Amino acid sequence: MLIAISGGIGSGKSIVARMLVAMGYDIYDCDSRARRLIDENTSIKKAISDNLGACCIAGDGRLDRKVVGDIVFNNPDKLALLNSITHAAIREDIALWHKKQSEKTVFVETAILYQSEIDRMVDAVIDVTASVDIRTKRVMQRNDIGYDEVIRRINAQNYIIDRPHPKVYTIKNDDLKAVTPQLLSILHELNV
């Protein structure tokens, strides 16, 4: 079984993923795996450079994520272009990773479940939520960036879902209700 852990920036999906790792589950972290995949794949970097500008590639040949972020988080069309370049490669990598797993149940952590079409690959979704105010404060503290930049990133991840996944379980990470009991209840319900 492949289960997605999803939620926007600052929602706490990484906390839930770390809890699952501590419980012994394997997690595919889309952010870190995508970084590695992009850094190692010259055709992806070339496509990014060709479509977003040569400034996106640093002198050492790696993707300059700050430059790319500045470009795509201020321009929805550029973000869509970047996503069209990277999402298919990430889905393919997830499929290969999933085939290699010996465990019955594994997880994939992603902030952009529907935009990337990873929702079509998973059996269930654990959606981690928090208010925009809480998320903004968390990201400002964690990433040392300003309010306007956080809001731009939150807005860039917003997506109108025309067909939600049929099995969605929600964890409310609002600093009021403990996350662990919510996660354990979902795992029990999923029989994993």
Short mmCIF file of C-alpha atoms in Angstrom, two decimals:
data_model
loop_
_atom_site.label_atom_id
_atom_site.label_comp_id
_atom_site.label_asym_id
_atom_site.label_seq_id
_atom_site.Cartn_x
_atom_site.Cartn_y
_atom_site.Cartn_z
CA MET A 1 0.00 0.00 0.00
CA LEU A 2 1.29 3.46 -0.92
CA ILE A 3 -0.06 6.29 1.25
CA ALA A 4 0.53 9.99 0.67
CA ILE A 5 1.29 12.41 3.48
CA SER A 6 0.24 15.76 2.11
CA GLY A 7 -0.24 19.33 3.24
CA GLY A 8 0.93 22.78 2.32
CA ILE A 9 4.11 24.43 3.46
CA GLY A 10 4.21 24.78 7.24
CA SER A 11 1.33 22.37 7.86
CA GLY A 12 3.49 19.83 9.68
CA LYS A 13 3.53 17.00 7.15
CA SER A 14 7.26 16.49 7.80
CA ILE A 15 6.54 16.01 11.51
CA VAL A 16 4.04 13.29 10.62
CA ALA A 17 6.60 11.73 8.25
CA ARG A 18 9.25 11.71 11.01
CA MET A 19 6.76 10.04 13.35
CA LEU A 20 6.16 7.33 10.75
CA VAL A 21 9.90 6.82 10.28
CA ALA A 22 10.24 6.43 14.06
CA MET A 23 7.51 3.76 13.86
CA GLY A 24 9.60 1.88 11.27
CA TYR A 25 7.88 2.90 8.03
CA ASP A 26 9.72 3.87 4.85
CA ILE A 27 9.03 7.35 3.46
CA TYR A 28 9.69 8.77 0.00
CA ASP A 29 10.36 12.48 0.64
CA CYS A 30 9.45 14.24 -2.60
CA ASP A 31 11.41 17.40 -1.75
CA SER A 32 14.75 15.74 -1.01
CA ARG A 33 14.41 13.06 -3.69
CA ALA A 34 13.42 15.67 -6.28
CA ARG A 35 16.46 17.78 -5.36
CA ARG A 36 18.76 14.81 -5.85
CA LEU A 37 17.01 13.75 -9.04
CA ILE A 38 17.28 17.24 -10.52
CA ASP A 39 20.93 17.66 -9.48
CA GLU A 40 21.86 14.32 -11.06
CA ASN A 41 19.78 14.58 -14.23
CA THR A 42 21.37 16.83 -16.86
CA SER A 43 18.33 16.76 -19.15
CA ILE A 44 16.08 18.12 -16.38
CA LYS A 45 18.60 20.89 -15.58
CA LYS A 46 18.90 21.72 -19.28
CA ALA A 47 15.12 21.95 -19.65
CA ILE A 48 14.96 24.24 -16.61
CA SER A 49 17.79 26.40 -17.95
CA ASP A 50 16.22 26.56 -21.43
CA ASN A 51 12.78 27.49 -20.09
CA LEU A 52 13.50 29.59 -17.00
CA GLY A 53 16.92 31.00 -17.83
CA ALA A 54 20.59 30.03 -17.57
CA CYS A 55 20.69 31.95 -14.26
CA CYS A 56 18.95 28.93 -12.70
CA ILE A 57 22.10 26.83 -12.92
CA ALA A 58 24.88 27.74 -10.46
CA GLY A 59 28.57 27.74 -11.34
CA ASP A 60 29.01 24.25 -9.88
CA GLY A 61 26.37 22.87 -12.26
CA ARG A 62 23.68 22.47 -9.61
CA LEU A 63 20.27 24.05 -9.70
CA ASP A 64 20.29 27.44 -7.94
CA ARG A 65 17.14 26.88 -5.90
CA LYS A 66 17.01 30.44 -4.57
CA VAL A 67 17.00 31.87 -8.09
CA VAL A 68 14.43 29.32 -9.26
CA GLY A 69 12.27 30.04 -6.20
CA ASP A 70 12.41 33.78 -6.84
CA ILE A 71 11.29 33.16 -10.43
CA VAL A 72 8.54 30.60 -9.90
CA PHE A 73 6.97 31.80 -6.66
CA ASN A 74 6.30 35.18 -8.27
CA ASN A 75 5.00 33.83 -11.56
CA PRO A 76 2.33 31.09 -11.72
CA ASP A 77 3.08 30.39 -15.39
CA LYS A 78 6.77 29.80 -14.64
CA LEU A 79 5.83 27.57 -11.69
CA ALA A 80 3.57 25.52 -13.96
CA LEU A 81 6.42 25.25 -16.47
CA LEU A 82 8.86 24.06 -13.80
CA ASN A 83 6.31 21.55 -12.55
CA SER A 84 5.72 20.20 -16.06
CA ILE A 85 9.47 19.56 -16.34
CA THR A 86 9.91 17.85 -12.99
CA HIS A 87 6.67 16.04 -12.06
CA ALA A 88 6.84 13.20 -14.59
CA ALA A 89 10.40 12.36 -13.51
CA ILE A 90 9.39 12.38 -9.85
CA ARG A 91 6.38 10.12 -10.47
CA GLU A 92 8.61 7.68 -12.34
CA ASP A 93 11.14 7.74 -9.48
CA ILE A 94 8.36 7.09 -6.93
CA ALA A 95 7.15 4.10 -8.94
CA LEU A 96 10.67 2.63 -9.10
CA TRP A 97 11.22 3.25 -5.37
CA HIS A 98 7.85 1.68 -4.49
CA LYS A 99 8.66 -1.48 -6.48
CA LYS A 100 11.90 -1.91 -4.52
CA GLN A 101 10.24 -1.68 -1.10
CA SER A 102 9.88 -4.90 0.84
CA GLU A 103 7.40 -3.47 3.34
CA LYS A 104 3.68 -3.88 2.73
CA THR A 105 2.90 -0.23 3.50
CA VAL A 106 5.09 2.75 2.58
CA PHE A 107 4.49 6.49 2.41
CA VAL A 108 5.23 9.38 0.09
CA GLU A 109 5.50 12.90 1.52
CA THR A 110 4.45 15.70 -0.84
CA ALA A 111 3.23 19.29 -0.63
CA ILE A 112 1.66 19.22 -4.07
CA LEU A 113 -0.22 15.92 -4.23
CA TYR A 114 -2.79 16.84 -6.87
CA GLN A 115 -0.70 19.22 -8.97
CA SER A 116 1.94 16.50 -9.39
CA GLU A 117 -0.71 13.83 -10.05
CA ILE A 118 0.81 11.67 -7.31
CA ASP A 119 -2.76 11.33 -6.00
CA ARG A 120 -3.37 8.91 -8.86
CA MET A 121 -0.59 6.62 -7.59
CA VAL A 122 -1.60 6.29 -3.94
CA ASP A 123 -4.13 4.14 -2.10
CA ALA A 124 -4.92 6.75 0.56
CA VAL A 125 -4.01 10.29 1.63
CA ILE A 126 -3.18 11.66 5.06
CA ASP A 127 -3.78 15.39 4.75
CA VAL A 128 -2.03 17.47 7.42
CA THR A 129 -3.72 20.83 7.95
CA ALA A 130 -3.16 24.02 9.93
CA SER A 131 -4.47 27.57 9.61
CA VAL A 132 -2.67 30.01 7.33
CA ASP A 133 -1.65 32.06 10.39
CA ILE A 134 -0.01 29.08 12.08
CA ARG A 135 1.66 27.95 8.85
CA THR A 136 2.96 31.45 8.15
CA LYS A 137 4.53 31.77 11.61
CA ARG A 138 6.13 28.34 11.36
CA VAL A 139 7.67 29.00 7.95
CA MET A 140 8.88 32.49 8.87
CA GLN A 141 10.69 31.06 11.90
CA ARG A 142 11.97 27.93 10.18
CA ASN A 143 13.14 29.48 6.90
CA ASP A 144 13.96 32.99 8.17
CA ILE A 145 11.91 34.63 5.42
CA GLY A 146 9.37 37.42 5.49
CA TYR A 147 5.59 37.27 5.67
CA ASP A 148 5.01 38.27 2.03
CA GLU A 149 7.37 35.54 0.77
CA VAL A 150 5.62 32.89 2.88
CA ILE A 151 2.21 33.98 1.57
CA ARG A 152 3.52 33.80 -2.01
CA ARG A 153 4.68 30.22 -1.39
CA ILE A 154 1.39 29.24 0.25
CA ASN A 155 -0.53 30.75 -2.66
CA ALA A 156 1.71 28.97 -5.17
CA GLN A 157 0.73 25.65 -3.59
CA ASN A 158 -3.00 26.42 -3.60
CA TYR A 159 -4.82 24.28 -6.09
CA ILE A 160 -8.47 23.76 -6.85
CA ILE A 161 -9.13 20.05 -6.56
CA ASP A 162 -11.74 18.92 -9.04
CA ARG A 163 -11.64 15.29 -7.96
CA PRO A 164 -10.34 14.65 -4.46
CA HIS A 165 -8.83 11.30 -3.65
CA PRO A 166 -11.53 8.87 -2.46
CA LYS A 167 -9.66 8.00 0.77
CA VAL A 168 -8.54 11.14 2.59
CA TYR A 169 -7.79 11.20 6.33
CA THR A 170 -7.11 14.55 8.01
CA ILE A 171 -4.70 15.41 10.79
CA LYS A 172 -5.35 18.81 12.33
CA ASN A 173 -1.96 20.20 13.37
CA ASP A 174 -3.24 23.36 15.02
CA ASP A 175 -1.08 23.25 18.18
CA LEU A 176 -4.26 22.45 20.15
CA LYS A 177 -4.81 18.77 19.45
CA ALA A 178 -2.00 16.20 19.74
CA VAL A 179 -0.87 14.81 16.39
CA THR A 180 0.20 11.34 17.55
CA PRO A 181 -3.26 10.07 18.57
CA GLN A 182 -4.71 11.35 15.30
CA LEU A 183 -2.02 9.52 13.31
CA LEU A 184 -2.43 6.31 15.28
CA SER A 185 -6.19 6.41 14.75
CA ILE A 186 -5.71 6.78 10.97
CA LEU A 187 -3.18 3.94 10.84
CA HIS A 188 -5.62 1.76 12.76
CA GLU A 189 -8.44 2.67 10.39
CA LEU A 190 -6.20 1.85 7.41
CA ASN A 191 -5.24 -1.42 9.10
CA VAL A 192 -1.49 -0.81 8.71
#
